[in-house]
Coordinates of C-alpha atoms in Angstrom, one line a residue:
M469 CA 0.0 0.0 0.0
P470 CA 1.4 3.5 -0.9
A471 CA 2.8 5.6 1.9
S472 CA 0.4 8.4 1.1
S473 CA -2.6 6.2 1.8
I474 CA -1.1 5.1 5.2
R475 CA -0.8 8.7 6.2
D476 CA -4.4 9.5 5.1
P477 CA -6.4 10.7 8.1
A478 CA -9.5 8.8 7.1
Y479 CA -7.5 5.6 6.8
L480 CA -5.8 6.2 10.2
R481 CA -9.2 6.8 11.9
A482 CA -10.6 3.6 10.4
R483 CA -7.6 1.6 11.5
A484 CA -7.8 3.2 15.0
M485 CA -11.4 2.1 15.4
E486 CA -10.7 -1.4 14.2
T487 CA -7.7 -1.7 16.6
L488 CA -9.8 -0.3 19.5
F489 CA -12.5 -2.9 18.8
E490 CA -10.0 -5.7 18.4
R491 CA -8.3 -4.8 21.7
L492 CA -11.6 -4.3 23.6
E493 CA -12.8 -7.7 22.4
Q494 CA -9.6 -9.3 23.6
L495 CA -9.6 -7.7 27.0
C496 CA -13.3 -7.6 27.8
E497 CA -15.3 -10.5 29.3
G498 CA -17.9 -10.3 26.5
A499 CA -19.2 -8.3 23.6
I500 CA -22.6 -8.0 21.8
A501 CA -23.9 -5.7 19.1
I502 CA -27.4 -4.8 17.7
D503 CA -28.8 -3.1 14.7
R504 CA -31.0 0.0 14.7
G505 CA -34.1 -2.1 15.3
G506 CA -32.7 -3.8 18.4
R507 CA -31.9 -7.2 16.8
V508 CA -28.7 -9.0 17.8
V509 CA -26.2 -9.0 14.9
Y510 CA -23.0 -10.1 16.8
V511 CA -22.0 -11.8 20.0
N512 CA -18.5 -13.1 20.8
E513 CA -17.6 -16.5 22.1
K514 CA -16.6 -15.2 25.6
Y515 CA -20.1 -14.0 26.2
L516 CA -22.0 -17.2 25.3
A517 CA -21.7 -19.0 28.7
A518 CA -22.8 -15.9 30.6
L519 CA -25.9 -15.6 28.3
G520 CA -26.7 -19.3 28.6
L521 CA -26.1 -20.0 24.9
N522 CA -24.2 -22.8 23.2
H523 CA -23.3 -20.9 20.0
A524 CA -23.7 -17.4 18.5
G525 CA -26.4 -18.5 16.1
E526 CA -28.9 -18.8 19.0
A527 CA -28.8 -15.0 19.5
I528 CA -28.4 -13.6 16.0
G529 CA -31.6 -12.0 14.7
R530 CA -33.4 -12.1 18.1
S531 CA -34.5 -9.0 20.1
I532 CA -31.8 -7.9 22.5
E533 CA -34.3 -8.0 25.4
E534 CA -34.9 -11.8 24.7
V535 CA -31.2 -12.4 25.1
I536 CA -30.5 -9.9 27.9
P537 CA -33.6 -8.9 29.9
N538 CA -33.8 -5.2 30.8
S539 CA -31.0 -4.4 28.5
L540 CA -30.3 -0.7 27.7
M541 CA -28.7 -1.4 24.3
R542 CA -31.9 -0.4 22.4
K543 CA -31.9 3.0 24.1
V544 CA -28.3 3.6 23.0
A545 CA -29.2 2.7 19.4
E546 CA -32.3 4.9 19.4
T547 CA -30.8 8.0 21.1
G548 CA -27.2 7.7 19.9
E549 CA -26.1 8.6 23.5
P550 CA -23.4 6.2 25.0
I551 CA -23.6 4.8 28.5
L552 CA -19.9 4.7 29.3
L553 CA -20.0 2.9 32.7
D554 CA -22.8 1.0 34.3
I555 CA -23.4 -2.0 36.5
M556 CA -25.8 -4.6 35.0
E557 CA -27.5 -7.6 36.7
L558 CA -27.3 -10.8 34.7
G559 CA -28.0 -14.3 36.0
G560 CA -27.5 -13.2 39.6
E561 CA -24.1 -11.6 38.8
Q562 CA -23.2 -7.9 38.7
L563 CA -21.3 -6.9 35.5
V564 CA -19.5 -3.7 34.8
V565 CA -20.4 -2.7 31.2
T566 CA -20.1 0.0 28.6
R567 CA -22.4 0.7 25.7
M568 CA -21.7 2.8 22.6
P569 CA -23.6 3.7 19.5
I570 CA -22.4 2.5 16.0
E571 CA -22.4 5.1 13.2
D572 CA -22.0 4.7 9.5
E573 CA -19.7 6.8 7.3
N574 CA -22.2 9.7 7.3
G575 CA -22.5 9.8 11.1
T576 CA -26.0 8.1 11.2
V577 CA -26.6 5.8 14.1
I578 CA -27.1 2.3 12.7
G579 CA -26.8 0.2 15.9
A580 CA -25.0 -0.2 19.3
I581 CA -22.3 -2.3 20.8
G582 CA -21.7 -3.3 24.4
F583 CA -18.7 -4.7 26.2
V584 CA -18.5 -6.4 29.6
L585 CA -15.5 -4.8 31.2
Y586 CA -15.5 -6.8 34.5
D587 CA -17.5 -9.8 35.5
H588 CA -16.5 -9.6 39.1
L589 CA -16.7 -6.4 41.2
E590 CA -13.9 -7.5 43.6
S591 CA -11.2 -5.7 41.5
L592 CA -13.3 -2.5 41.7
K593 CA -13.8 -2.4 45.5
P594 CA -11.0 0.1 46.1
L595 CA -12.4 2.4 43.5
L596 CA -16.0 2.0 44.7
A597 CA -14.9 2.6 48.3
R598 CA -13.1 5.8 47.3
V599 CA -16.2 7.0 45.4
A600 CA -18.4 6.3 48.4
Q601 CA -15.9 8.2 50.7
L602 CA -16.0 11.2 48.3
E603 CA -19.8 11.2 48.3
S604 CA -19.8 11.0 52.1
D605 CA -17.3 13.9 52.3
L606 CA -19.4 15.9 49.8
R607 CA -22.6 15.4 51.8
L608 CA -20.8 16.4 55.0
A609 CA -19.4 19.6 53.4
R610 CA -22.9 20.5 52.0
R611 CA -24.4 19.9 55.4
Q612 CA -21.9 22.1 57.2
L613 CA -22.4 25.0 54.7
S614 CA -26.2 24.9 55.0
N615 CA -26.5 24.1 58.7
P616 CA -25.0 26.5 61.3
R617 CA -25.4 23.8 63.9
A618 CA -23.6 21.1 61.9
A619 CA -20.8 19.1 63.5
R620 CA -17.4 19.7 61.9
F621 CA -15.2 16.8 63.0
T622 CA -15.2 13.2 62.0
L623 CA -13.4 10.1 63.4
A624 CA -10.7 10.7 60.8
D625 CA -9.8 14.0 62.7
F626 CA -9.2 12.0 65.9
V627 CA -5.8 10.9 64.8
G628 CA -3.5 8.3 66.5
T629 CA -2.9 4.6 66.8
T630 CA -1.6 4.2 70.4
P631 CA -3.8 1.9 72.5
G632 CA -5.7 4.6 74.4
I633 CA -6.7 6.5 71.2
A634 CA -7.4 3.3 69.3
R635 CA -9.7 2.1 72.1
A636 CA -11.5 5.5 72.2
K637 CA -12.1 5.5 68.4
E638 CA -13.4 1.9 68.5
L639 CA -15.9 2.7 71.2
A640 CA -16.9 5.9 69.4
S641 CA -17.6 3.8 66.3
R642 CA -19.8 1.5 68.3
A643 CA -21.6 4.4 69.8
A644 CA -22.3 5.9 66.4
R645 CA -24.2 2.8 65.3
Q646 CA -26.6 3.1 68.2
S647 CA -28.6 5.9 69.8
V648 CA -27.4 5.2 73.4
T649 CA -26.3 7.9 75.8
V650 CA -22.5 8.3 75.9
L651 CA -20.3 9.6 78.6
L652 CA -16.9 11.0 77.6
T653 CA -14.3 11.2 80.3
G654 CA -10.8 12.6 80.3
E655 CA -8.7 15.6 81.3
T656 CA -9.4 19.0 79.9
G657 CA -8.1 19.5 76.4
T658 CA -8.2 15.8 75.4
G659 CA -10.7 16.4 72.6
K660 CA -14.0 15.4 74.1
E661 CA -16.2 17.8 72.0
M662 CA -14.3 16.7 68.8
L663 CA -15.1 13.0 69.6
A664 CA -18.7 13.9 70.3
Q665 CA -19.0 15.6 66.9
A666 CA -17.3 12.6 65.3
I667 CA -19.9 10.3 66.9
H668 CA -22.7 12.5 65.6
N669 CA -21.3 12.7 62.1
A670 CA -20.9 8.9 61.9
S671 CA -24.4 8.2 63.1
S672 CA -27.8 8.2 61.5
R673 CA -28.5 11.6 63.1
A674 CA -25.7 13.3 61.0
E675 CA -28.2 15.3 59.0
K676 CA -29.8 16.8 62.1
P677 CA -28.5 19.5 64.5
F678 CA -25.5 19.1 66.8
V679 CA -26.0 21.4 69.8
S680 CA -23.2 22.0 72.3
V681 CA -23.7 23.3 75.8
N682 CA -21.1 24.1 78.4
V683 CA -23.1 23.5 81.6
A684 CA -20.6 25.3 83.8
A685 CA -20.9 28.5 81.7
I686 CA -24.7 28.9 82.2
P687 CA -25.8 30.9 85.3
D688 CA -27.8 28.9 87.7
T689 CA -30.8 31.2 87.3
L690 CA -31.0 30.6 83.6
I691 CA -30.0 27.0 83.2
E692 CA -33.5 25.6 83.3
S693 CA -34.9 27.9 80.6
E694 CA -31.7 27.3 78.5
F695 CA -32.4 23.5 78.5
F696 CA -36.1 23.3 78.4
G697 CA -37.2 26.7 77.0
T698 CA -39.9 29.1 78.3
A699 CA -43.6 29.5 77.5
P700 CA -44.7 33.0 76.3
G701 CA -44.8 35.4 79.3
A702 CA -43.6 32.7 81.7
Y703 CA -42.1 35.4 84.0
T704 CA -41.6 39.1 84.1
G705 CA -39.3 40.1 81.4
A706 CA -39.7 36.9 79.5
D707 CA -40.1 37.0 75.7
R708 CA -43.8 37.2 74.8
R709 CA -43.2 34.7 72.0
G710 CA -41.6 32.2 74.2
R711 CA -38.2 30.6 73.8
E712 CA -37.1 27.2 72.6
G713 CA -34.6 25.4 74.8
K714 CA -31.6 23.4 73.8
F715 CA -33.5 20.1 73.8
R716 CA -36.0 21.4 71.4
I717 CA -33.4 22.9 69.1
A718 CA -31.5 19.6 69.0
D719 CA -34.6 17.5 68.3
G720 CA -33.7 14.6 66.0
G721 CA -30.0 15.2 66.5
T722 CA -27.4 15.3 69.3
L723 CA -27.1 17.4 72.5
F724 CA -23.6 17.6 73.8
L725 CA -23.4 18.5 77.5
D726 CA -19.9 19.5 78.4
E727 CA -18.8 19.7 82.1
I728 CA -21.9 17.7 83.1
G729 CA -20.5 17.4 86.6
E730 CA -21.2 21.1 87.2
M731 CA -25.0 20.7 86.7
P732 CA -27.0 21.8 89.7
L733 CA -28.8 19.1 91.6
Q734 CA -32.3 20.5 91.0
L735 CA -31.8 20.3 87.3
Q736 CA -30.3 16.8 87.4
A737 CA -33.7 15.4 88.3
K738 CA -35.3 17.0 85.3
L739 CA -32.5 15.8 83.0
L740 CA -33.0 12.3 84.3
R741 CA -36.7 12.5 83.4
V742 CA -36.0 13.7 79.9
L743 CA -33.6 10.8 79.3
Q744 CA -36.1 8.3 80.6
E745 CA -39.4 9.7 79.2
R746 CA -38.1 11.6 76.1
E747 CA -40.3 14.6 76.9
I748 CA -39.8 18.1 78.2
E749 CA -42.0 20.7 79.9
P750 CA -41.0 24.3 79.1
L751 CA -40.7 26.8 82.0
G752 CA -44.1 28.3 82.7
S753 CA -46.0 25.8 80.6
D754 CA -48.2 22.8 81.5
K755 CA -47.8 21.2 78.0
I756 CA -45.5 18.2 77.5
T757 CA -43.4 18.1 74.3
R758 CA -41.9 14.9 73.0
V759 CA -38.3 15.1 71.9
N760 CA -35.9 12.7 70.1
V761 CA -32.4 13.6 71.2
R762 CA -29.3 11.6 71.8
V763 CA -27.3 13.0 74.7
I764 CA -23.5 12.9 74.8
A765 CA -22.2 14.1 78.1
A766 CA -18.6 14.9 79.0
T767 CA -16.7 15.5 82.2
N768 CA -13.1 15.9 83.4
V769 CA -13.9 15.1 87.0
D770 CA -14.6 11.8 88.7
L771 CA -18.4 11.6 88.7
R772 CA -18.4 8.6 91.0
K773 CA -16.6 10.7 93.6
R774 CA -19.1 13.5 93.1
V775 CA -21.9 10.9 93.6
S776 CA -20.4 9.7 96.9
D777 CA -20.0 13.4 98.0
G778 CA -23.7 14.0 97.3
A779 CA -23.0 16.5 94.5
F780 CA -24.3 14.3 91.7
R781 CA -27.3 12.0 91.5
A782 CA -26.4 8.3 91.4
D783 CA -29.5 7.5 89.2
L784 CA -28.5 10.2 86.6
Y785 CA -24.9 8.9 86.7
Y786 CA -26.0 5.4 85.8
R787 CA -28.3 6.7 83.1
L788 CA -25.5 8.8 81.5
N789 CA -22.9 6.0 81.8
V790 CA -24.6 3.6 79.3
L791 CA -21.4 3.7 77.2
A792 CA -18.3 5.3 78.7
V793 CA -15.4 6.4 76.5
D794 CA -12.2 7.5 78.3
L795 CA -10.0 9.9 76.3
P796 CA -6.3 9.3 77.0
K797 CA -3.9 12.0 78.2
L798 CA -1.5 13.4 75.6
R799 CA 1.5 12.4 77.7
D800 CA 0.3 8.8 77.4
C801 CA 0.2 9.0 73.6
L802 CA 3.5 10.6 72.7
A803 CA 4.1 8.0 70.0
D804 CA 1.2 9.7 68.2
L805 CA 2.8 13.1 68.6
P806 CA 4.0 13.4 64.9
D807 CA 0.5 12.6 63.5
I808 CA -1.3 14.8 66.0
C809 CA 1.0 17.7 65.3
A810 CA 0.6 17.3 61.5
R811 CA -3.2 17.3 62.0
L812 CA -3.1 20.4 64.2
L813 CA -0.8 22.2 61.8
D814 CA -3.2 21.5 58.9
D815 CA -6.0 23.0 60.9
I816 CA -3.9 26.0 61.9
S817 CA -2.8 26.5 58.4
A818 CA -6.4 26.5 57.1
S819 CA -7.3 29.2 59.6
G820 CA -4.3 31.5 58.9
D821 CA -1.5 32.4 56.6
Y822 CA 0.8 29.4 57.4
V823 CA 0.8 27.6 54.0
K824 CA 4.3 26.1 54.5
A825 CA 3.9 25.2 58.1
K826 CA 6.3 22.2 58.9
I827 CA 7.6 20.7 62.1
T828 CA 11.2 19.2 62.4
P829 CA 12.3 16.2 64.3
S830 CA 14.1 18.4 66.8
A831 CA 10.8 20.3 67.5
L832 CA 9.0 17.0 68.0
A833 CA 11.7 15.8 70.4
A834 CA 11.3 19.0 72.4
L835 CA 7.5 18.6 72.5
A836 CA 7.9 15.0 73.7
R837 CA 9.9 16.1 76.7
Y838 CA 7.0 18.3 78.0
D839 CA 4.3 16.9 80.4
W840 CA 1.3 18.6 78.6
P841 CA -1.1 19.3 81.5
G842 CA -3.4 21.0 79.0
N843 CA -3.2 18.1 76.6
V844 CA -4.0 18.6 72.9
R845 CA -5.6 22.0 73.4
E846 CA -2.4 23.3 75.0
L847 CA -0.4 21.6 72.2
R848 CA -2.4 23.5 69.5
N849 CA -1.8 26.8 71.4
V850 CA 1.9 26.1 71.5
L851 CA 2.2 25.3 67.8
E852 CA 0.2 28.3 66.8
R853 CA 2.3 30.7 69.0
A854 CA 5.4 29.1 67.6
L855 CA 4.2 29.7 64.0
I856 CA 3.4 33.3 64.7
L857 CA 6.9 33.9 66.1
S858 CA 8.6 31.9 63.3
D859 CA 9.9 33.7 60.1
S860 CA 10.0 30.5 58.0
G861 CA 7.0 28.5 59.1
R862 CA 9.4 25.6 59.8
L863 CA 9.3 24.8 63.5
T864 CA 12.6 23.7 65.1
G865 CA 13.5 22.6 68.6
E866 CA 14.6 26.2 69.4
D867 CA 11.3 27.6 68.3
V868 CA 9.4 25.3 70.6
A869 CA 11.9 25.7 73.5
R870 CA 11.3 29.5 73.5
I871 CA 7.6 28.9 74.3
L872 CA 7.5 25.8 76.5
P873 CA 8.1 26.1 80.3
V874 CA 11.7 25.2 81.3
C875 CA 10.7 21.9 82.9
G876 CA 8.1 19.4 81.9
E877 CA 6.1 19.6 85.1
V878 CA 3.8 22.4 86.3
R879 CA 5.0 23.5 89.7
L880 CA 2.8 25.1 92.2
A881 CA 5.6 26.2 94.5
P882 CA 6.7 29.9 94.7
P883 CA 10.0 31.0 93.2
E884 CA 13.1 30.3 95.3
R885 CA 14.6 33.2 97.3
P886 CA 18.2 33.9 98.0
A887 CA 19.5 32.0 101.1
G888 CA 19.1 34.0 104.3
L889 CA 16.4 36.4 103.0
V890 CA 13.4 36.4 105.3
V891 CA 10.1 38.3 104.5
P892 CA 7.1 38.9 106.7
Y893 CA 4.6 36.0 106.8
A894 CA 1.7 37.9 105.3
E895 CA 3.9 39.0 102.3
A896 CA 5.1 35.4 101.7
E897 CA 1.6 34.1 102.0
A898 CA 0.3 36.6 99.4
E899 CA 3.1 35.8 97.0
F900 CA 2.5 32.1 97.3
E901 CA -1.3 32.6 96.7
K902 CA -0.6 34.8 93.6
H903 CA 1.9 32.3 92.2
T904 CA -0.6 29.4 92.8
L905 CA -3.3 31.3 90.9
E906 CA -0.9 31.9 88.0
Q907 CA 0.2 28.3 87.8
A908 CA -3.4 27.0 88.0
L909 CA -4.2 29.2 85.0
A910 CA -1.2 27.8 83.1
A911 CA -2.1 24.2 83.9
S912 CA -5.7 24.7 82.7
N913 CA -4.7 26.7 79.7
G914 CA -6.6 29.7 80.9
Q915 CA -9.9 27.8 81.7
I916 CA -11.3 29.4 84.8
T917 CA -13.6 26.5 85.7
E918 CA -10.8 24.0 85.5
A919 CA -8.3 26.2 87.4
A920 CA -10.8 26.7 90.2
R921 CA -11.5 23.0 90.4
M922 CA -7.7 22.3 90.6
L923 CA -7.5 24.6 93.6
Q924 CA -10.8 23.2 95.0
I925 CA -12.5 26.7 95.2
S926 CA -15.6 28.1 93.5
R927 CA -15.4 30.1 90.3
A928 CA -16.6 33.2 92.2
T929 CA -13.8 32.9 94.7
F930 CA -11.3 32.4 92.0
Y931 CA -12.4 35.6 90.2
K932 CA -12.2 37.5 93.5
K933 CA -8.7 36.4 94.0
L934 CA -7.7 37.3 90.5
A935 CA -9.1 40.8 91.1
K936 CA -7.2 40.9 94.4
F937 CA -3.8 40.5 92.7
G938 CA -4.7 42.3 89.6
L939 CA -4.5 39.2 87.4
A940 CA -6.4 38.9 84.1
A941 CA -8.5 35.8 83.5
G942 CA -6.3 34.8 80.6
S943 CA -3.0 35.6 82.3
A944 CA -0.6 32.7 82.6
P945 CA 3.2 32.6 82.7
V946 CA 4.8 31.5 79.4

């Protein structure tokens, strides 16, 4: 054949189509073709067994639906629109197929051809799993954009593989599959709200609201109306339209009660009734409202001790403690420090201008030597401060050392004095008290409730002492 005809575009296109067909027929698990009227004009040998045929002649001339029930080949031949990837049921098996129109030299559709790409879905499981994950992520993103009360975190955000973290994630996954009440325990800063959001997002309630309440932050005089709402004109100064409480807002979803140990005794009885009866009675109303809410409670205190001290109802404790998940301390999960830091840096970078944020082995070594009384919350604070002070965004051991306390333990002792120096008792006592307040703030990462609990005094007393020494609520030695 002359070289000119070999280079002819029409010839090359024809050969390309022939080659494509030959290769597809060799690689696929079956091929079948029909004419414009939907009659079978071709079926290859590979496809005969799947179709229950002994030879191709049994199919030629027959309607495609007689050979393959519910086939979409006729639709492709009639519309000229291909179906590039589809899953077809045949003889109890699922086949991955592609269907394309056949055109003549004038571009007129004269039939259709279909190929079975896979006759087993096992090889496609990784791809299908990835598609399912992408669809799940898309649904979550849409939900977060449209719902101001949507939970943000998933189980993937709770990184780590050490035994404590692995156990917490395994229990959280179990909790997500049920609608049981969950009690999250652990020190402050261990990620209790993050895990609560992850449980919500992995559950069947994910499309419904996630409402978070810090029980310790609500004044005692308002706590009942905050939870159960108020009827119109329930008391002087009340909204004439009434007010929905947190249980009503969270209906169908999840209510997260942080610092549950701080709940007043008089409200504990009402919470117990809601958990048992699934109904609320707004303040100033005599009407009962049914609610469908899953409660996740969290505490950093020993609730059993509070029960024995008479500060927490035993029946409510048992009702909350259906499934307990203990979150480990950061100092017990130092093997996960690289993964946790990487996750925190990603989060910090997304909220600021730290695109090239990196952490070096020397910085990780310095972080591992610290005791982390404030756990992951304190770690995030340290990393963000280090990035602010860094010129390169690449955190080194020196960057971290400038921020961390000199030693790994938080000391509640006053600074040492030169030998032989004696001060009046009242001055020494005041200095010790001020230093103790500062160190409690440092240990709690500025959380007043937690700092007051460490010192075993009330929040009101703690605030008075801060004012006495001229300390700000967020002040803590660096």
